[in-house]
Amino acid sequence: MILVVNCGSSSLKFALFDNKLNEVVKGIFERIGVSNSFSEFKINGNDDKYEQDYKTHKDALIFLFEKFKMYNINVDDIEIIGHRIVHGGNNSNNLLVDDVVLKQMELVNELAPLHNPVQMSVVNACIELFPNIKNSLSFDTAFHHSLPDYAYTYGLPVELAEKYLIRRYGFHGLSHEYILEEYAKTANKNESELNLITCHLGSGCSVCAIKNGKSVDNSMGFTPLEGLLMGTRVGDLDASVPLFIARKENLTLDQVDNLLNKKSGLVGMTGMTNIDMREVLYLADYPVSNFDGSYLNEKYNFDELTLLKKRCKLAVDVFVYRVKKYIGSYYAILGRVDAIIFTAGIGERSEIIRSLIMKDLPFTDNVNIEVIKTNEEKMIAEEALKFIK
Ligand code: ADP
């Protein structure tokens, strides 16, 4: 069996697959190291929830294996743990973990300080807790290794770019690659024949241009901050703006980092504390199926609601406009486009966002517009499986 783990700073998503890549159990630990932590297990059609104090990701892993045993899963059958790692540096493939790989990944940590250190600490915890199980790393950047140099190079002084490995890497690669594979299967085509524009619209958002089955551009850059408007990330921005704000507001570099990554995007533009795109759409007077947002009318007074509605309308407009602009530019790069495919929370479930993006988009006569559910965990399991076969 293959266990897949995908960690954020306070979360750990997991999925266990058999060697035919059927999912046995999946779930999530949330609020690790924060108060009121809990975990959820989806198994045999049930949703089981456990409230327990997990101080570290290691505590969560110990609990996970205990629960597997409780569910009569033979943990000795787990041959490999596939880890999702946001930044893979210059690696174009997934890797089987050994001492050399661990050393190499230490150098990559500083390229993605918000993601990689915690994810690699979980790899180390797995090695310590389960010495008989192999570990593999699947990178969000790997699929974009095929970007041509003119797409990944910034107009920075070459010495600095080379010294610090500053370039556009692109992210969400596991999702974009999964969508390519799934589309190729359903269209009964070889991946190498396909030109696609894949739009991963979730809490984080990115668009990918795929030419002859290879990624040739991605809206995310050196970090997952560049490109589309996201839940809390600013996306494309004149680099002078953070400098200007830092000078005016006397901010430290860490504060600016936090501002652009955690306090901007839809959160920043609307002033809402937590972003659910359905709430934004509801307040912007768009229809949202299976969602009753009437509680929002009671949450705010008349003046607050008037202001919020105006901001939400603009936020939706900016969100949609940005995706449209990327799709247009990727048309220009690809020449021929076989399909535009939407995926992830917003891309899969929001009919209205998709139709606003596609509205009046030219050249779509011979283009398939599709929705495909992403499954990054399955992609990681597929990659890990190659190391145990
Ligand atoms: P994550 O990156 O956390 O895995 P998801 O892919 O689950 O994110 O996407 C989360 C986003 O999808 C949230 O902004 C959520 O509000 C949005 N979302 C979920 N369902 C809908 C829906 N029916 N309509 C619009 N947005 C939705």
PDB file of C-alpha atoms in Angstrom, residues 2-272:
ATOM      1  CA  ILE A   2       0.972   3.601  -0.495  1.00  0.00           C
ATOM      2  CA  LEU A   3       0.337   6.338   2.037  1.00  0.00           C
ATOM      3  CA  VAL A   4       0.222   9.889   0.670  1.00  0.00           C
ATOM      4  CA  VAL A   5       0.719  12.859   2.989  1.00  0.00           C
ATOM      5  CA  ASN A   6       0.263  16.490   2.110  1.00  0.00           C
ATOM      6  CA  CYS A   7       1.136  18.929   4.895  1.00  0.00           C
ATOM      7  CA  GLY A   8       0.502  22.589   5.516  1.00  0.00           C
ATOM      8  CA  SER A   9       1.781  24.562   8.505  1.00  0.00           C
ATOM      9  CA  SER A  10      -1.050  23.289  10.750  1.00  0.00           C
ATOM     10  CA  SER A  11      -2.664  20.575   8.646  1.00  0.00           C
ATOM     11  CA  LEU A  12      -1.906  17.088   7.392  1.00  0.00           C
ATOM     12  CA  LYS A  13      -4.017  15.567   4.606  1.00  0.00           C
ATOM     13  CA  PHE A  14      -3.584  11.859   4.008  1.00  0.00           C
ATOM     14  CA  ALA A  15      -4.809   9.178   1.639  1.00  0.00           C
ATOM     15  CA  LEU A  16      -4.015   5.478   1.666  1.00  0.00           C
ATOM     16  CA  PHE A  17      -4.079   3.601  -1.638  1.00  0.00           C
ATOM     17  CA  ASP A  18      -3.718  -0.069  -2.468  1.00  0.00           C
ATOM     18  CA  ASN A  19      -1.171  -1.013  -5.127  1.00  0.00           C
ATOM     19  CA  LYS A  20      -3.848  -0.763  -7.830  1.00  0.00           C
ATOM     20  CA  LEU A  21      -4.319   2.861  -6.756  1.00  0.00           C
ATOM     21  CA  ASN A  22      -7.750   2.328  -5.230  1.00  0.00           C
ATOM     22  CA  GLU A  23      -8.298   4.652  -2.303  1.00  0.00           C
ATOM     23  CA  VAL A  24      -8.721   2.798   1.012  1.00  0.00           C
ATOM     24  CA  VAL A  25      -9.057   5.712   3.423  1.00  0.00           C
ATOM     25  CA  LYS A  26      -8.466   9.433   3.286  1.00  0.00           C
ATOM     26  CA  GLY A  27      -8.747  12.292   5.710  1.00  0.00           C
ATOM     27  CA  ILE A  28      -7.256  15.335   7.300  1.00  0.00           C
ATOM     28  CA  PHE A  29      -5.764  16.595  10.547  1.00  0.00           C
ATOM     29  CA  GLU A  30      -6.474  20.261  11.181  1.00  0.00           C
ATOM     30  CA  ARG A  31      -5.251  22.854  13.659  1.00  0.00           C
ATOM     31  CA  ILE A  32      -2.087  20.883  14.509  1.00  0.00           C
ATOM     32  CA  GLY A  33      -0.185  22.845  17.137  1.00  0.00           C
ATOM     33  CA  VAL A  34      -3.201  25.138  17.561  1.00  0.00           C
ATOM     34  CA  SER A  35      -6.076  24.732  20.059  1.00  0.00           C
ATOM     35  CA  ASN A  36      -9.093  22.490  19.223  1.00  0.00           C
ATOM     36  CA  SER A  37      -7.197  20.238  16.830  1.00  0.00           C
ATOM     37  CA  PHE A  38      -9.144  17.374  15.251  1.00  0.00           C
ATOM     38  CA  SER A  39      -8.941  14.747  12.543  1.00  0.00           C
ATOM     39  CA  GLU A  40     -11.414  13.297  10.067  1.00  0.00           C
ATOM     40  CA  PHE A  41     -11.261   9.846   8.467  1.00  0.00           C
ATOM     41  CA  LYS A  42     -13.338   8.896   5.423  1.00  0.00           C
ATOM     42  CA  ILE A  43     -13.531   5.122   5.376  1.00  0.00           C
ATOM     43  CA  ASN A  44     -16.123   2.596   4.160  1.00  0.00           C
ATOM     44  CA  GLY A  45     -18.592   5.382   3.397  1.00  0.00           C
ATOM     45  CA  ASN A  46     -18.322   6.812   6.938  1.00  0.00           C
ATOM     46  CA  ASP A  47     -16.967  10.150   8.108  1.00  0.00           C
ATOM     47  CA  ASP A  48     -15.318   9.673  11.512  1.00  0.00           C
ATOM     48  CA  LYS A  49     -14.163  12.680  13.489  1.00  0.00           C
ATOM     49  CA  TYR A  50     -11.723  12.634  16.405  1.00  0.00           C
ATOM     50  CA  GLU A  51     -11.048  15.613  18.647  1.00  0.00           C
ATOM     51  CA  GLN A  52      -7.609  15.250  20.145  1.00  0.00           C
ATOM     52  CA  ASP A  53      -4.666  17.466  20.962  1.00  0.00           C
ATOM     53  CA  TYR A  54      -2.000  17.102  18.243  1.00  0.00           C
ATOM     54  CA  LYS A  55       0.910  19.344  19.198  1.00  0.00           C
ATOM     55  CA  THR A  56       3.071  18.440  16.213  1.00  0.00           C
ATOM     56  CA  HIS A  57       2.760  16.727  12.847  1.00  0.00           C
ATOM     57  CA  LYS A  58       4.627  13.807  14.436  1.00  0.00           C
ATOM     58  CA  ASP A  59       1.810  13.410  17.013  1.00  0.00           C
ATOM     59  CA  ALA A  60      -0.644  13.352  14.103  1.00  0.00           C
ATOM     60  CA  LEU A  61       1.359  10.606  12.325  1.00  0.00           C
ATOM     61  CA  ILE A  62       1.444   8.440  15.464  1.00  0.00           C
ATOM     62  CA  PHE A  63      -2.319   8.873  15.845  1.00  0.00           C
ATOM     63  CA  LEU A  64      -2.832   8.100  12.147  1.00  0.00           C
ATOM     64  CA  PHE A  65      -1.088   4.722  12.372  1.00  0.00           C
ATOM     65  CA  GLU A  66      -2.955   3.864  15.602  1.00  0.00           C
ATOM     66  CA  LYS A  67      -6.246   4.549  13.855  1.00  0.00           C
ATOM     67  CA  PHE A  68      -5.208   2.521  10.809  1.00  0.00           C
ATOM     68  CA  LYS A  69      -4.692  -0.436  13.152  1.00  0.00           C
ATOM     69  CA  MET A  70      -8.076   0.236  14.762  1.00  0.00           C
ATOM     70  CA  TYR A  71      -9.654   0.110  11.292  1.00  0.00           C
ATOM     71  CA  ASN A  72      -7.961  -3.290  10.760  1.00  0.00           C
ATOM     72  CA  ILE A  73      -5.564  -1.911   8.168  1.00  0.00           C
ATOM     73  CA  ASN A  74      -2.344  -3.909   8.173  1.00  0.00           C
ATOM     74  CA  VAL A  75       0.251  -1.138   8.497  1.00  0.00           C
ATOM     75  CA  ASP A  76       3.000  -3.638   7.591  1.00  0.00           C
ATOM     76  CA  ASP A  77       1.545  -3.550   4.069  1.00  0.00           C
ATOM     77  CA  ILE A  78       2.443   0.144   3.723  1.00  0.00           C
ATOM     78  CA  GLU A  79       5.562   0.026   1.574  1.00  0.00           C
ATOM     79  CA  ILE A  80       6.083   3.691   0.806  1.00  0.00           C
ATOM     80  CA  ILE A  81       4.960   7.139   1.948  1.00  0.00           C
ATOM     81  CA  GLY A  82       4.610   9.654  -0.892  1.00  0.00           C
ATOM     82  CA  HIS A  83       5.060  13.224   0.299  1.00  0.00           C
ATOM     83  CA  ARG A  84       3.818  16.316  -1.459  1.00  0.00           C
ATOM     84  CA  ILE A  85       6.604  18.887  -1.409  1.00  0.00           C
ATOM     85  CA  VAL A  86       5.821  22.337  -2.764  1.00  0.00           C
ATOM     86  CA  HIS A  87       9.298  23.245  -4.021  1.00  0.00           C
ATOM     87  CA  GLY A  88      11.603  20.757  -5.700  1.00  0.00           C
ATOM     88  CA  GLY A  89      14.338  23.193  -6.722  1.00  0.00           C
ATOM     89  CA  ASN A  90      15.666  22.058 -10.082  1.00  0.00           C
ATOM     90  CA  ASN A  91      14.346  18.496  -9.878  1.00  0.00           C
ATOM     91  CA  SER A  92      12.249  17.439 -12.835  1.00  0.00           C
ATOM     92  CA  ASN A  93      11.126  14.145 -11.270  1.00  0.00           C
ATOM     93  CA  ASN A  94       9.946  12.777  -7.995  1.00  0.00           C
ATOM     94  CA  LEU A  95      12.675  11.300  -5.817  1.00  0.00           C
ATOM     95  CA  LEU A  96      13.165   8.342  -3.516  1.00  0.00           C
ATOM     96  CA  VAL A  97      14.464   9.674  -0.211  1.00  0.00           C
ATOM     97  CA  ASP A  98      18.011   8.875   0.859  1.00  0.00           C
ATOM     98  CA  ASP A  99      20.696  10.847   2.694  1.00  0.00           C
ATOM     99  CA  VAL A 100      21.823  12.640  -0.480  1.00  0.00           C
ATOM    100  CA  VAL A 101      18.272  13.728  -1.280  1.00  0.00           C
ATOM    101  CA  LEU A 102      17.717  14.927   2.292  1.00  0.00           C
ATOM    102  CA  LYS A 103      20.883  17.054   2.127  1.00  0.00           C
ATOM    103  CA  GLN A 104      19.893  18.452  -1.246  1.00  0.00           C
ATOM    104  CA  MET A 105      16.420  19.359   0.009  1.00  0.00           C
ATOM    105  CA  GLU A 106      17.882  21.339   2.910  1.00  0.00           C
ATOM    106  CA  LEU A 107      19.219  23.778   0.327  1.00  0.00           C
ATOM    107  CA  VAL A 108      15.788  24.087  -1.290  1.00  0.00           C
ATOM    108  CA  ASN A 109      14.097  24.984   2.029  1.00  0.00           C
ATOM    109  CA  GLU A 110      14.949  28.649   1.749  1.00  0.00           C
ATOM    110  CA  LEU A 111      13.284  28.907  -1.670  1.00  0.00           C
ATOM    111  CA  ALA A 112       9.908  28.071  -0.099  1.00  0.00           C
ATOM    112  CA  PRO A 113      10.173  28.965   3.584  1.00  0.00           C
ATOM    113  CA  LEU A 114       6.403  28.902   4.109  1.00  0.00           C
ATOM    114  CA  HIS A 115       6.009  25.337   2.841  1.00  0.00           C
ATOM    115  CA  ASN A 116       9.118  23.178   2.461  1.00  0.00           C
ATOM    116  CA  PRO A 117      10.583  23.194   6.001  1.00  0.00           C
ATOM    117  CA  VAL A 118       7.406  21.827   7.595  1.00  0.00           C
ATOM    118  CA  GLN A 119       6.903  19.295   4.790  1.00  0.00           C
ATOM    119  CA  MET A 120      10.495  18.044   5.051  1.00  0.00           C
ATOM    120  CA  SER A 121      10.177  17.860   8.859  1.00  0.00           C
ATOM    121  CA  VAL A 122       7.311  15.402   8.278  1.00  0.00           C
ATOM    122  CA  VAL A 123       9.542  13.330   5.960  1.00  0.00           C
ATOM    123  CA  ASN A 124      12.129  13.175   8.748  1.00  0.00           C
ATOM    124  CA  ALA A 125       9.465  12.232  11.299  1.00  0.00           C
ATOM    125  CA  CYS A 126       8.343   9.362   9.028  1.00  0.00           C
ATOM    126  CA  ILE A 127      11.919   8.088   8.698  1.00  0.00           C
ATOM    127  CA  GLU A 128      12.256   8.125  12.485  1.00  0.00           C
ATOM    128  CA  LEU A 129       8.852   6.593  13.287  1.00  0.00           C
ATOM    129  CA  PHE A 130       8.630   4.036  10.470  1.00  0.00           C
ATOM    130  CA  PRO A 131      12.201   3.066   9.510  1.00  0.00           C
ATOM    131  CA  ASN A 132      11.018   0.133   7.376  1.00  0.00           C
ATOM    132  CA  ILE A 133       8.857   2.251   5.078  1.00  0.00           C
ATOM    133  CA  LYS A 134      10.368   4.042   2.079  1.00  0.00           C
ATOM    134  CA  ASN A 135       9.660   7.720   1.437  1.00  0.00           C
ATOM    135  CA  SER A 136       9.311   9.511  -1.876  1.00  0.00           C
ATOM    136  CA  LEU A 137       8.966  13.203  -2.694  1.00  0.00           C
ATOM    137  CA  SER A 138       6.587  14.576  -5.321  1.00  0.00           C
ATOM    138  CA  PHE A 139       7.086  18.213  -6.203  1.00  0.00           C
ATOM    139  CA  ASP A 140       4.621  20.899  -7.261  1.00  0.00           C
ATOM    140  CA  THR A 141       7.352  22.418  -9.393  1.00  0.00           C
ATOM    141  CA  ALA A 142       8.509  19.274 -11.250  1.00  0.00           C
ATOM    142  CA  PHE A 143       5.927  19.319 -14.062  1.00  0.00           C
ATOM    143  CA  HIS A 144       7.026  22.856 -14.968  1.00  0.00           C
ATOM    144  CA  HIS A 145      10.642  21.893 -15.432  1.00  0.00           C
ATOM    145  CA  SER A 146       9.950  21.941 -19.180  1.00  0.00           C
ATOM    146  CA  LEU A 147       9.386  25.722 -19.225  1.00  0.00           C
ATOM    147  CA  PRO A 148      11.654  27.319 -21.842  1.00  0.00           C
ATOM    148  CA  ASP A 149      14.300  29.722 -20.516  1.00  0.00           C
ATOM    149  CA  TYR A 150      12.532  32.763 -21.972  1.00  0.00           C
ATOM    150  CA  ALA A 151       9.420  31.842 -19.941  1.00  0.00           C
ATOM    151  CA  TYR A 152      11.210  31.240 -16.661  1.00  0.00           C
ATOM    152  CA  THR A 153      13.785  34.050 -16.685  1.00  0.00           C
ATOM    153  CA  TYR A 154      13.078  37.327 -14.877  1.00  0.00           C
ATOM    154  CA  GLY A 155      14.678  40.553 -16.074  1.00  0.00           C
ATOM    155  CA  LEU A 156      17.006  40.639 -13.060  1.00  0.00           C
ATOM    156  CA  PRO A 157      20.800  41.029 -12.989  1.00  0.00           C
ATOM    157  CA  VAL A 158      22.129  37.666 -14.132  1.00  0.00           C
ATOM    158  CA  GLU A 159      24.637  37.359 -11.246  1.00  0.00           C
ATOM    159  CA  LEU A 160      21.889  37.604  -8.646  1.00  0.00           C
ATOM    160  CA  ALA A 161      19.547  35.294 -10.512  1.00  0.00           C
ATOM    161  CA  GLU A 162      22.290  32.657 -10.805  1.00  0.00           C
ATOM    162  CA  LYS A 163      23.610  33.083  -7.280  1.00  0.00           C
ATOM    163  CA  TYR A 164      20.191  32.634  -5.630  1.00  0.00           C
ATOM    164  CA  LEU A 165      18.481  30.427  -8.254  1.00  0.00           C
ATOM    165  CA  ILE A 166      15.891  33.144  -8.888  1.00  0.00           C
ATOM    166  CA  ARG A 167      13.615  32.163 -11.757  1.00  0.00           C
ATOM    167  CA  ARG A 168      10.001  31.299 -12.354  1.00  0.00           C
ATOM    168  CA  TYR A 169       9.401  27.720 -11.172  1.00  0.00           C
ATOM    169  CA  GLY A 170       5.617  27.379 -11.463  1.00  0.00           C
ATOM    170  CA  PHE A 171       3.488  25.410  -8.970  1.00  0.00           C
ATOM    171  CA  HIS A 172       0.380  23.191  -8.692  1.00  0.00           C
ATOM    172  CA  GLY A 173       2.251  20.904 -11.114  1.00  0.00           C
ATOM    173  CA  LEU A 174       0.794  17.710  -9.621  1.00  0.00           C
ATOM    174  CA  SER A 175      -2.707  18.996 -10.283  1.00  0.00           C
ATOM    175  CA  HIS A 176      -2.001  20.291 -13.809  1.00  0.00           C
ATOM    176  CA  GLU A 177      -0.279  17.006 -14.714  1.00  0.00           C
ATOM    177  CA  TYR A 178      -3.137  14.939 -13.279  1.00  0.00           C
ATOM    178  CA  ILE A 179      -5.628  16.934 -15.368  1.00  0.00           C
ATOM    179  CA  LEU A 180      -3.511  16.364 -18.490  1.00  0.00           C
ATOM    180  CA  GLU A 181      -3.448  12.600 -17.823  1.00  0.00           C
ATOM    181  CA  GLU A 182      -7.187  12.408 -17.143  1.00  0.00           C
ATOM    182  CA  TYR A 183      -8.079  14.486 -20.207  1.00  0.00           C
ATOM    183  CA  ALA A 184      -5.830  12.370 -22.432  1.00  0.00           C
ATOM    184  CA  LYS A 185      -7.556   9.207 -21.159  1.00  0.00           C
ATOM    185  CA  THR A 186     -11.095  10.483 -21.759  1.00  0.00           C
ATOM    186  CA  ALA A 187     -10.222  12.067 -25.127  1.00  0.00           C
ATOM    187  CA  ASN A 188      -8.361   8.886 -26.090  1.00  0.00           C
ATOM    188  CA  LYS A 189      -5.310  10.871 -27.184  1.00  0.00           C
ATOM    189  CA  ASN A 190      -1.608  10.687 -26.441  1.00  0.00           C
ATOM    190  CA  GLU A 191      -0.523  13.385 -24.008  1.00  0.00           C
ATOM    191  CA  SER A 192       2.106  14.470 -26.529  1.00  0.00           C
ATOM    192  CA  GLU A 193      -0.625  15.431 -29.027  1.00  0.00           C
ATOM    193  CA  LEU A 194      -2.413  17.761 -26.628  1.00  0.00           C
ATOM    194  CA  ASN A 195      -2.336  21.525 -26.210  1.00  0.00           C
ATOM    195  CA  LEU A 196      -4.269  22.513 -23.092  1.00  0.00           C
ATOM    196  CA  ILE A 197      -4.936  25.468 -20.853  1.00  0.00           C
ATOM    197  CA  THR A 198      -5.601  24.120 -17.355  1.00  0.00           C
ATOM    198  CA  CYS A 199      -7.056  26.427 -14.694  1.00  0.00           C
ATOM    199  CA  HIS A 200      -6.563  25.302 -11.089  1.00  0.00           C
ATOM    200  CA  LEU A 201      -8.850  27.616  -9.122  1.00  0.00           C
ATOM    201  CA  GLY A 202      -8.900  26.773  -5.395  1.00  0.00           C
ATOM    202  CA  SER A 203      -7.611  28.686  -2.372  1.00  0.00           C
ATOM    203  CA  GLY A 204      -4.444  29.030  -4.407  1.00  0.00           C
ATOM    204  CA  CYS A 205      -4.971  29.571  -8.136  1.00  0.00           C
ATOM    205  CA  SER A 206      -2.835  29.049 -11.218  1.00  0.00           C
ATOM    206  CA  VAL A 207      -3.203  28.636 -14.960  1.00  0.00           C
ATOM    207  CA  CYS A 208      -0.931  26.368 -16.982  1.00  0.00           C
ATOM    208  CA  ALA A 209      -0.138  26.334 -20.705  1.00  0.00           C
ATOM    209  CA  ILE A 210       0.533  22.768 -21.853  1.00  0.00           C
ATOM    210  CA  LYS A 211       2.036  22.265 -25.306  1.00  0.00           C
ATOM    211  CA  ASN A 212       2.411  18.760 -26.731  1.00  0.00           C
ATOM    212  CA  GLY A 213       1.880  17.352 -23.253  1.00  0.00           C
ATOM    213  CA  LYS A 214       4.540  19.525 -21.589  1.00  0.00           C
ATOM    214  CA  SER A 215       4.114  22.559 -19.348  1.00  0.00           C
ATOM    215  CA  VAL A 216       5.418  25.624 -21.173  1.00  0.00           C
ATOM    216  CA  ASP A 217       4.124  28.297 -18.814  1.00  0.00           C
ATOM    217  CA  ASN A 218       2.444  28.659 -15.447  1.00  0.00           C
ATOM    218  CA  SER A 219       1.067  31.799 -13.856  1.00  0.00           C
ATOM    219  CA  MET A 220       2.913  31.147 -10.570  1.00  0.00           C
ATOM    220  CA  GLY A 221       6.562  32.155 -10.458  1.00  0.00           C
ATOM    221  CA  PHE A 222       9.498  32.088  -8.049  1.00  0.00           C
ATOM    222  CA  THR A 223       6.936  31.359  -5.315  1.00  0.00           C
ATOM    223  CA  PRO A 224       3.204  30.584  -5.441  1.00  0.00           C
ATOM    224  CA  LEU A 225       2.538  34.320  -4.993  1.00  0.00           C
ATOM    225  CA  GLU A 226       2.627  35.407  -8.632  1.00  0.00           C
ATOM    226  CA  GLY A 227      -0.230  35.365 -11.127  1.00  0.00           C
ATOM    227  CA  LEU A 228      -3.931  35.104 -10.403  1.00  0.00           C
ATOM    228  CA  LEU A 229      -5.832  36.740  -7.571  1.00  0.00           C
ATOM    229  CA  MET A 230      -6.118  34.110  -4.800  1.00  0.00           C
ATOM    230  CA  GLY A 231      -7.839  33.636  -1.447  1.00  0.00           C
ATOM    231  CA  THR A 232      -5.164  35.499   0.502  1.00  0.00           C
ATOM    232  CA  ARG A 233      -2.360  36.068  -2.053  1.00  0.00           C
ATOM    233  CA  VAL A 234      -2.050  39.190  -4.113  1.00  0.00           C
ATOM    234  CA  GLY A 235      -0.981  37.648  -7.454  1.00  0.00           C
ATOM    235  CA  ASP A 236       0.552  39.880 -10.132  1.00  0.00           C
ATOM    236  CA  LEU A 237       1.743  43.186  -8.742  1.00  0.00           C
ATOM    237  CA  ASP A 238       4.156  45.913  -9.762  1.00  0.00           C
ATOM    238  CA  ALA A 239       7.231  45.098  -7.637  1.00  0.00           C
ATOM    239  CA  SER A 240       7.398  48.764  -6.595  1.00  0.00           C
ATOM    240  CA  VAL A 241       4.171  48.502  -4.620  1.00  0.00           C
ATOM    241  CA  PRO A 242       5.513  46.483  -1.663  1.00  0.00           C
ATOM    242  CA  LEU A 243       8.539  48.786  -1.542  1.00  0.00           C
ATOM    243  CA  PHE A 244       6.256  51.817  -1.489  1.00  0.00           C
ATOM    244  CA  ILE A 245       4.002  50.364   1.245  1.00  0.00           C
ATOM    245  CA  ALA A 246       6.983  49.245   3.345  1.00  0.00           C
ATOM    246  CA  ARG A 247       8.471  52.740   3.266  1.00  0.00           C
ATOM    247  CA  LYS A 248       5.177  54.481   4.002  1.00  0.00           C
ATOM    248  CA  GLU A 249       4.048  52.084   6.761  1.00  0.00           C
ATOM    249  CA  ASN A 250       7.506  51.350   8.151  1.00  0.00           C
ATOM    250  CA  LEU A 251       7.078  47.602   7.702  1.00  0.00           C
ATOM    251  CA  THR A 252       9.707  44.896   8.144  1.00  0.00           C
ATOM    252  CA  LEU A 253      10.350  42.415   5.327  1.00  0.00           C
ATOM    253  CA  ASP A 254       8.471  39.702   7.225  1.00  0.00           C
ATOM    254  CA  GLN A 255       5.485  41.995   7.595  1.00  0.00           C
ATOM    255  CA  VAL A 256       5.493  42.714   3.860  1.00  0.00           C
ATOM    256  CA  ASP A 257       5.744  38.972   3.166  1.00  0.00           C
ATOM    257  CA  ASN A 258       2.744  38.361   5.419  1.00  0.00           C
ATOM    258  CA  LEU A 259       0.794  41.213   3.803  1.00  0.00           C
ATOM    259  CA  LEU A 260       1.238  39.850   0.282  1.00  0.00           C
ATOM    260  CA  ASN A 261       0.761  36.149   1.107  1.00  0.00           C
ATOM    261  CA  LYS A 262      -1.814  36.138   3.893  1.00  0.00           C
ATOM    262  CA  LYS A 263      -3.643  39.444   3.914  1.00  0.00           C
ATOM    263  CA  SER A 264      -4.179  40.255   0.258  1.00  0.00           C
ATOM    264  CA  GLY A 265      -6.178  38.656  -2.562  1.00  0.00           C
ATOM    265  CA  LEU A 266      -9.888  38.160  -1.943  1.00  0.00           C
ATOM    266  CA  VAL A 267      -9.414  38.566   1.836  1.00  0.00           C
ATOM    267  CA  GLY A 268      -7.624  41.865   1.445  1.00  0.00           C
ATOM    268  CA  MET A 269      -9.869  43.268  -1.264  1.00  0.00           C
ATOM    269  CA  THR A 270     -13.120  42.528   0.571  1.00  0.00           C
ATOM    270  CA  GLY A 271     -11.960  43.036   4.165  1.00  0.00           C
ATOM    271  CA  MET A 272     -13.529  39.667   5.091  1.00  0.00           C
TER     272      MET A 272
END
